[in-house]
Amino acid sequence: MEQVISMQDISLAFRGRPALQRLSFAVNKGEIFGFLGPSGAGKTTTIKLLTRQLRPDSGKLSILGREVDTLHTDAFARIGILTDNSGLYERLSVYENLRLFADLRGLPGSAVDNVLEHVGLAQERKKPGKALSRGMKQRLMLARAVLHQPELLFLDEPTAALDPATTREIHRLLTELNRQGTTIFLTTHNMEEADRLCSRVAFLDHGTIVECGPPDQLKLKYAKDELIALTGGGETLCVPKTAEGLRQLAGQLEGKNLLTLHSTEPNLEEIFLQLTGRGLL
């Protein structure tokens, strides 16, 4: 499988304080890869390394099949980035904001029209940036990041502080982009968001990956070894997930109406807490 991101034994310290410690992972073409952890875990630092805003103290990293230090401008033209400091020009209209970047990239005006329709801002094209709601501003910045149809998109907390309706709209847009072939590297501390969007996730804690895998597989891996049954009378029965436990359950259910039977699987936030002993905020 083709790798679009590879980090091998990356370490970085600021003033002697470790930020990342022998960090290794890879992202495959076509994935939405979630890089999860609380504030200060090293998520934004990792994006800055991958986009050559920072350099590691040691290790090797590559994007789109080439080491980051050897990438030329044409390679970065295949990448889109949305961070919390992407910003926009408040006095320019929605259309003018995007047309400016389209001109810089040598893109036609039709590219602006297409992306405005894509993010649902076509009706707001004449509105100045300062008049936009927070959700509209976030969609505009996302539109700018994908204006050139990048192969690889870096998103740093793209829905932080957004309302649920806007968050759902952003999720819809990201899913559509991914279906069209864009590989997405997503940092977030929102585990529900990661569970909904990501094909694989990595848990980052104090600059080190403590677990990595598809969300469903991780939830099964860390599930409690027990079964929960709910009866028609409102009774909850709990037994070990073994042959003996099933025999116990059969006996307890005799003469009762079984409504549901399921294993106890944790969500991603509970797994992170189990692995690190701390929450995500």
mmCIF file of C-alpha atoms in Angstrom:
data_model
loop_
_atom_site.group_PDB
_atom_site.id
_atom_site.type_symbol
_atom_site.label_atom_id
_atom_site.label_comp_id
_atom_site.label_asym_id
_atom_site.label_seq_id
_atom_site.Cartn_x
_atom_site.Cartn_y
_atom_site.Cartn_z
ATOM 1 C CA MET A 1 0.000 0.000 0.000
ATOM 2 C CA GLU A 2 1.337 3.431 -0.961
ATOM 3 C CA GLN A 3 2.440 5.588 1.969
ATOM 4 C CA VAL A 4 1.924 9.352 1.696
ATOM 5 C CA ILE A 5 3.358 10.140 5.150
ATOM 6 C CA SER A 6 6.143 8.350 6.992
ATOM 7 C CA MET A 7 7.798 9.336 10.285
ATOM 8 C CA GLN A 8 10.595 7.165 11.662
ATOM 9 C CA ASP A 9 12.101 7.684 15.117
ATOM 10 C CA ILE A 10 11.407 11.440 15.137
ATOM 11 C CA SER A 11 12.539 13.305 18.228
ATOM 12 C CA LEU A 12 12.339 17.026 18.954
ATOM 13 C CA ALA A 13 12.966 19.072 22.069
ATOM 14 C CA PHE A 14 12.377 22.736 22.869
ATOM 15 C CA ARG A 15 14.954 24.215 25.256
ATOM 16 C CA GLY A 16 15.842 20.753 26.452
ATOM 17 C CA ARG A 17 12.239 19.726 27.059
ATOM 18 C CA PRO A 18 11.110 16.769 24.869
ATOM 19 C CA ALA A 19 8.148 17.511 22.586
ATOM 20 C CA LEU A 20 8.292 14.309 20.522
ATOM 21 C CA GLN A 21 10.165 11.138 21.477
ATOM 22 C CA ARG A 22 11.123 8.562 18.816
ATOM 23 C CA LEU A 23 7.805 9.059 17.055
ATOM 24 C CA SER A 24 7.082 6.545 14.271
ATOM 25 C CA PHE A 25 3.972 6.039 12.138
ATOM 26 C CA ALA A 26 2.831 5.943 8.508
ATOM 27 C CA VAL A 27 -0.296 7.142 6.695
ATOM 28 C CA ASN A 28 -1.514 5.255 3.638
ATOM 29 C CA LYS A 29 -2.949 6.798 0.497
ATOM 30 C CA GLY A 30 -6.711 7.338 0.765
ATOM 31 C CA GLU A 31 -6.918 7.228 4.567
ATOM 32 C CA ILE A 32 -8.397 9.662 7.024
ATOM 33 C CA PHE A 33 -5.772 9.267 9.743
ATOM 34 C CA GLY A 34 -6.637 10.626 13.174
ATOM 35 C CA PHE A 35 -3.804 11.915 15.351
ATOM 36 C CA LEU A 36 -5.425 12.126 18.767
ATOM 37 C CA GLY A 37 -4.431 13.565 22.078
ATOM 38 C CA PRO A 38 -4.946 16.427 24.557
ATOM 39 C CA SER A 39 -3.592 19.933 24.136
ATOM 40 C CA GLY A 40 0.184 19.913 24.465
ATOM 41 C CA ALA A 41 0.588 16.280 23.402
ATOM 42 C CA GLY A 42 2.568 17.226 20.265
ATOM 43 C CA LYS A 43 -0.115 17.158 17.551
ATOM 44 C CA THR A 44 0.502 20.625 16.092
ATOM 45 C CA THR A 45 4.260 20.160 16.410
ATOM 46 C CA THR A 46 3.970 17.036 14.248
ATOM 47 C CA ILE A 47 2.112 18.941 11.521
ATOM 48 C CA LYS A 48 4.751 21.682 11.600
ATOM 49 C CA LEU A 49 7.463 19.072 11.111
ATOM 50 C CA LEU A 50 5.640 17.456 8.212
ATOM 51 C CA THR A 51 5.089 20.825 6.518
ATOM 52 C CA ARG A 52 8.728 21.907 7.075
ATOM 53 C CA GLN A 53 7.881 24.686 9.523
ATOM 54 C CA LEU A 54 10.107 22.895 12.053
ATOM 55 C CA ARG A 55 13.026 20.488 11.744
ATOM 56 C CA PRO A 56 13.482 17.406 13.959
ATOM 57 C CA ASP A 57 16.505 16.813 16.164
ATOM 58 C CA SER A 58 16.716 13.258 14.843
ATOM 59 C CA GLY A 59 14.830 10.753 12.718
ATOM 60 C CA LYS A 60 13.524 10.605 9.178
ATOM 61 C CA LEU A 61 10.268 11.911 7.717
ATOM 62 C CA SER A 62 8.821 11.869 4.217
ATOM 63 C CA ILE A 63 5.723 13.052 2.370
ATOM 64 C CA LEU A 64 4.422 11.869 -0.985
ATOM 65 C CA GLY A 65 7.326 9.455 -1.312
ATOM 66 C CA ARG A 66 10.142 11.978 -0.734
ATOM 67 C CA GLU A 67 12.045 13.153 2.316
ATOM 68 C CA VAL A 68 10.631 16.459 3.527
ATOM 69 C CA ASP A 69 13.998 18.242 3.279
ATOM 70 C CA THR A 70 14.191 17.428 -0.434
ATOM 71 C CA LEU A 71 10.662 18.563 -1.345
ATOM 72 C CA HIS A 72 10.360 21.298 -3.957
ATOM 73 C CA THR A 73 7.604 23.874 -4.429
ATOM 74 C CA ASP A 74 5.747 21.632 -6.852
ATOM 75 C CA ALA A 75 5.349 18.996 -4.128
ATOM 76 C CA PHE A 76 3.867 21.482 -1.672
ATOM 77 C CA ALA A 77 1.375 22.454 -4.374
ATOM 78 C CA ARG A 78 -0.100 18.976 -3.853
ATOM 79 C CA ILE A 79 -0.699 19.659 -0.138
ATOM 80 C CA GLY A 80 -3.442 21.603 1.668
ATOM 81 C CA ILE A 81 -3.236 22.895 5.253
ATOM 82 C CA LEU A 82 -5.860 24.177 7.681
ATOM 83 C CA THR A 83 -4.644 25.253 11.117
ATOM 84 C CA ASP A 84 -6.021 27.446 13.873
ATOM 85 C CA ASN A 85 -3.923 30.377 12.620
ATOM 86 C CA SER A 86 -4.709 30.039 8.911
ATOM 87 C CA GLY A 87 -6.619 33.312 9.036
ATOM 88 C CA LEU A 88 -8.405 35.230 6.301
ATOM 89 C CA TYR A 89 -8.605 38.781 5.000
ATOM 90 C CA GLU A 90 -11.421 40.382 6.982
ATOM 91 C CA ARG A 91 -12.023 43.284 4.581
ATOM 92 C CA LEU A 92 -12.118 41.158 1.447
ATOM 93 C CA SER A 93 -15.253 39.352 0.389
ATOM 94 C CA VAL A 94 -15.567 35.573 0.492
ATOM 95 C CA TYR A 95 -14.971 35.446 -3.265
ATOM 96 C CA GLU A 96 -12.026 37.863 -3.131
ATOM 97 C CA ASN A 97 -10.346 35.831 -0.379
ATOM 98 C CA LEU A 98 -10.425 32.730 -2.543
ATOM 99 C CA ARG A 99 -9.653 34.496 -5.818
ATOM 100 C CA LEU A 100 -6.464 35.887 -4.302
ATOM 101 C CA PHE A 101 -5.182 32.400 -3.556
ATOM 102 C CA ALA A 102 -6.459 31.062 -6.874
ATOM 103 C CA ASP A 103 -4.395 33.723 -8.678
ATOM 104 C CA LEU A 104 -1.308 32.822 -6.621
ATOM 105 C CA ARG A 105 -1.701 29.199 -7.679
ATOM 106 C CA GLY A 106 -2.546 30.018 -11.287
ATOM 107 C CA LEU A 107 -6.060 28.615 -10.998
ATOM 108 C CA PRO A 108 -9.033 29.862 -13.068
ATOM 109 C CA GLY A 109 -11.996 31.701 -11.554
ATOM 110 C CA SER A 110 -14.115 28.611 -12.141
ATOM 111 C CA ALA A 111 -12.110 26.849 -9.408
ATOM 112 C CA VAL A 112 -13.352 29.477 -6.912
ATOM 113 C CA ASP A 113 -16.944 29.070 -8.060
ATOM 114 C CA ASN A 114 -16.713 25.300 -7.744
ATOM 115 C CA VAL A 115 -15.270 25.289 -4.235
ATOM 116 C CA LEU A 116 -17.796 27.891 -3.015
ATOM 117 C CA GLU A 117 -20.591 25.572 -4.112
ATOM 118 C CA HIS A 118 -18.788 22.658 -2.497
ATOM 119 C CA VAL A 119 -18.599 24.301 0.953
ATOM 120 C CA GLY A 120 -22.022 25.940 0.769
ATOM 121 C CA LEU A 121 -20.841 29.554 0.584
ATOM 122 C CA ALA A 122 -21.955 30.454 -2.949
ATOM 123 C CA GLN A 123 -24.735 32.672 -1.598
ATOM 124 C CA GLU A 124 -22.265 34.469 0.678
ATOM 125 C CA ARG A 125 -19.692 35.229 -2.034
ATOM 126 C CA LYS A 126 -20.024 39.032 -1.694
ATOM 127 C CA LYS A 127 -20.029 39.108 2.108
ATOM 128 C CA PRO A 128 -16.840 40.492 3.741
ATOM 129 C CA GLY A 129 -14.827 38.167 5.934
ATOM 130 C CA LYS A 130 -15.488 40.210 9.066
ATOM 131 C CA ALA A 131 -19.256 39.680 8.643
ATOM 132 C CA LEU A 132 -19.044 35.883 8.617
ATOM 133 C CA SER A 133 -20.037 33.651 11.515
ATOM 134 C CA ARG A 134 -17.353 31.447 13.057
ATOM 135 C CA GLY A 135 -18.710 28.425 11.212
ATOM 136 C CA MET A 136 -18.696 30.272 7.867
ATOM 137 C CA LYS A 137 -15.131 31.431 8.471
ATOM 138 C CA GLN A 138 -14.071 27.853 9.128
ATOM 139 C CA ARG A 139 -15.735 26.699 5.899
ATOM 140 C CA LEU A 140 -14.014 29.521 4.016
ATOM 141 C CA MET A 141 -10.618 28.511 5.386
ATOM 142 C CA LEU A 142 -11.338 24.904 4.467
ATOM 143 C CA ALA A 143 -12.311 26.053 0.972
ATOM 144 C CA ARG A 144 -8.968 27.825 0.669
ATOM 145 C CA ALA A 145 -7.102 24.705 1.834
ATOM 146 C CA VAL A 146 -8.771 22.508 -0.815
ATOM 147 C CA LEU A 147 -9.050 25.087 -3.616
ATOM 148 C CA HIS A 148 -6.286 23.362 -5.607
ATOM 149 C CA GLN A 149 -7.664 19.840 -4.955
ATOM 150 C CA PRO A 150 -4.701 18.625 -2.864
ATOM 151 C CA GLU A 151 -3.655 15.000 -2.671
ATOM 152 C CA LEU A 152 -2.853 15.401 1.025
ATOM 153 C CA LEU A 153 -4.749 17.613 3.479
ATOM 154 C CA PHE A 154 -3.522 18.525 6.979
ATOM 155 C CA LEU A 155 -6.272 19.569 9.393
ATOM 156 C CA ASP A 156 -5.383 20.824 12.876
ATOM 157 C CA GLU A 157 -8.490 20.765 15.125
ATOM 158 C CA PRO A 158 -10.816 21.774 12.243
ATOM 159 C CA THR A 159 -14.032 21.808 14.312
ATOM 160 C CA ALA A 160 -12.739 23.179 17.611
ATOM 161 C CA ALA A 161 -15.372 25.425 19.272
ATOM 162 C CA LEU A 162 -17.870 25.004 16.418
ATOM 163 C CA ASP A 163 -21.553 24.303 17.045
ATOM 164 C CA PRO A 164 -22.870 20.774 16.351
ATOM 165 C CA ALA A 165 -24.646 21.725 13.104
ATOM 166 C CA THR A 166 -21.521 23.324 11.607
ATOM 167 C CA THR A 167 -19.405 20.409 12.818
ATOM 168 C CA ARG A 168 -21.660 17.950 10.986
ATOM 169 C CA GLU A 169 -21.360 20.046 7.822
ATOM 170 C CA ILE A 170 -17.556 20.070 8.069
ATOM 171 C CA HIS A 171 -17.595 16.302 8.577
ATOM 172 C CA ARG A 172 -19.735 15.878 5.459
ATOM 173 C CA LEU A 173 -17.291 17.952 3.435
ATOM 174 C CA LEU A 174 -14.284 15.992 4.683
ATOM 175 C CA THR A 175 -15.918 12.656 3.933
ATOM 176 C CA GLU A 176 -16.715 13.837 0.403
ATOM 177 C CA LEU A 177 -13.148 15.070 -0.138
ATOM 178 C CA ASN A 178 -11.804 11.732 1.025
ATOM 179 C CA ARG A 179 -14.114 9.854 -1.353
ATOM 180 C CA GLN A 180 -12.696 11.966 -4.176
ATOM 181 C CA GLY A 181 -9.186 10.748 -3.330
ATOM 182 C CA THR A 182 -7.746 13.218 -0.801
ATOM 183 C CA THR A 183 -5.733 11.656 2.022
ATOM 184 C CA ILE A 184 -6.471 13.498 5.286
ATOM 185 C CA PHE A 185 -4.250 13.859 8.356
ATOM 186 C CA LEU A 186 -6.533 15.035 11.161
ATOM 187 C CA THR A 187 -5.452 16.187 14.607
ATOM 188 C CA THR A 188 -8.151 16.418 17.241
ATOM 189 C CA HIS A 189 -8.923 15.801 20.892
ATOM 190 C CA ASN A 190 -12.560 15.079 19.961
ATOM 191 C CA MET A 191 -12.768 11.287 20.095
ATOM 192 C CA GLU A 192 -16.336 11.183 18.785
ATOM 193 C CA GLU A 193 -15.183 13.093 15.701
ATOM 194 C CA ALA A 194 -12.292 10.680 15.197
ATOM 195 C CA ASP A 195 -14.545 7.650 15.597
ATOM 196 C CA ARG A 196 -16.960 9.003 12.983
ATOM 197 C CA LEU A 197 -14.378 10.041 10.370
ATOM 198 C CA CYS A 198 -11.159 8.077 10.681
ATOM 199 C CA SER A 199 -10.092 4.806 9.110
ATOM 200 C CA ARG A 200 -7.206 4.620 11.617
ATOM 201 C CA VAL A 201 -6.256 6.580 14.722
ATOM 202 C CA ALA A 202 -3.086 7.033 16.751
ATOM 203 C CA PHE A 203 -3.150 8.057 20.429
ATOM 204 C CA LEU A 204 -0.418 10.583 21.236
ATOM 205 C CA ASP A 205 0.624 11.167 24.841
ATOM 206 C CA HIS A 206 3.616 13.251 25.938
ATOM 207 C CA GLY A 207 5.134 13.059 22.452
ATOM 208 C CA THR A 208 4.828 9.288 22.098
ATOM 209 C CA ILE A 209 2.266 7.091 20.322
ATOM 210 C CA VAL A 210 0.762 4.724 22.882
ATOM 211 C CA GLU A 211 -1.671 2.915 20.527
ATOM 212 C CA CYS A 212 -2.659 2.879 16.857
ATOM 213 C CA GLY A 213 -5.285 1.105 14.775
ATOM 214 C CA PRO A 214 -8.807 1.249 13.287
ATOM 215 C CA PRO A 215 -11.343 2.585 15.842
ATOM 216 C CA ASP A 216 -13.549 -0.525 15.720
ATOM 217 C CA GLN A 217 -10.602 -2.851 16.270
ATOM 218 C CA LEU A 218 -9.324 -0.779 19.190
ATOM 219 C CA LYS A 219 -12.742 -0.826 20.845
ATOM 220 C CA LEU A 220 -12.855 -4.615 20.534
ATOM 221 C CA LYS A 221 -9.285 -4.956 21.799
ATOM 222 C CA TYR A 222 -10.017 -3.004 24.974
ATOM 223 C CA ALA A 223 -13.557 -4.293 25.531
ATOM 224 C CA LYS A 224 -14.299 -5.792 28.932
ATOM 225 C CA ASP A 225 -14.528 -9.559 28.891
ATOM 226 C CA GLU A 226 -18.216 -9.636 29.739
ATOM 227 C CA LEU A 227 -21.698 -9.715 28.226
ATOM 228 C CA ILE A 228 -24.630 -7.508 29.189
ATOM 229 C CA ALA A 229 -28.232 -8.667 28.744
ATOM 230 C CA LEU A 230 -31.361 -6.567 29.208
ATOM 231 C CA THR A 231 -34.670 -8.325 29.865
ATOM 232 C CA GLY A 232 -38.221 -7.241 29.142
ATOM 233 C CA GLY A 233 -38.712 -6.648 32.858
ATOM 234 C CA GLY A 234 -35.931 -4.046 32.921
ATOM 235 C CA GLU A 235 -33.429 -6.373 34.589
ATOM 236 C CA THR A 236 -29.752 -6.091 33.585
ATOM 237 C CA LEU A 237 -27.679 -9.269 33.657
ATOM 238 C CA CYS A 238 -23.869 -9.316 33.436
ATOM 239 C CA VAL A 239 -21.818 -12.483 32.877
ATOM 240 C CA PRO A 240 -18.250 -13.310 31.743
ATOM 241 C CA LYS A 241 -17.779 -13.622 27.973
ATOM 242 C CA THR A 242 -16.982 -17.340 28.199
ATOM 243 C CA ALA A 243 -18.777 -20.634 27.580
ATOM 244 C CA GLU A 244 -19.494 -20.867 31.305
ATOM 245 C CA GLY A 245 -20.813 -17.296 31.287
ATOM 246 C CA LEU A 246 -23.207 -18.133 28.450
ATOM 247 C CA ARG A 247 -24.490 -21.136 30.407
ATOM 248 C CA GLN A 248 -25.047 -18.887 33.426
ATOM 249 C CA LEU A 249 -26.891 -16.389 31.283
ATOM 250 C CA ALA A 250 -29.122 -19.076 29.764
ATOM 251 C CA GLY A 251 -30.128 -20.137 33.242
ATOM 252 C CA GLN A 252 -30.811 -16.596 34.421
ATOM 253 C CA LEU A 253 -32.914 -15.873 31.328
ATOM 254 C CA GLU A 254 -35.151 -18.895 31.721
ATOM 255 C CA GLY A 255 -38.763 -17.709 31.553
ATOM 256 C CA LYS A 256 -37.714 -14.110 30.783
ATOM 257 C CA ASN A 257 -37.925 -12.014 27.610
ATOM 258 C CA LEU A 258 -34.462 -11.066 26.266
ATOM 259 C CA LEU A 259 -34.421 -7.575 24.725
ATOM 260 C CA THR A 260 -30.729 -6.995 24.009
ATOM 261 C CA LEU A 261 -27.413 -8.804 24.359
ATOM 262 C CA HIS A 262 -24.114 -7.032 23.799
ATOM 263 C CA SER A 263 -20.492 -6.869 24.854
ATOM 264 C CA THR A 264 -19.163 -3.875 26.753
ATOM 265 C CA GLU A 265 -16.949 -1.935 24.356
ATOM 266 C CA PRO A 266 -15.326 1.324 25.459
ATOM 267 C CA ASN A 267 -15.340 4.477 23.353
ATOM 268 C CA LEU A 268 -12.054 6.006 22.175
ATOM 269 C CA GLU A 269 -11.923 8.482 25.044
ATOM 270 C CA GLU A 270 -12.238 5.669 27.583
ATOM 271 C CA ILE A 271 -9.453 3.759 25.832
ATOM 272 C CA PHE A 272 -7.204 6.830 25.922
ATOM 273 C CA LEU A 273 -7.914 7.271 29.644
ATOM 274 C CA GLN A 274 -7.156 3.595 30.252
ATOM 275 C CA LEU A 275 -3.825 3.852 28.398
ATOM 276 C CA THR A 276 -2.612 7.181 29.777
ATOM 277 C CA GLY A 277 -4.448 7.765 33.023
ATOM 278 C CA ARG A 278 -5.554 11.224 31.901
ATOM 279 C CA GLY A 279 -8.336 12.888 29.976
ATOM 280 C CA LEU A 280 -8.282 14.832 26.739
ATOM 281 C CA LEU A 281 -8.753 18.457 27.797
#
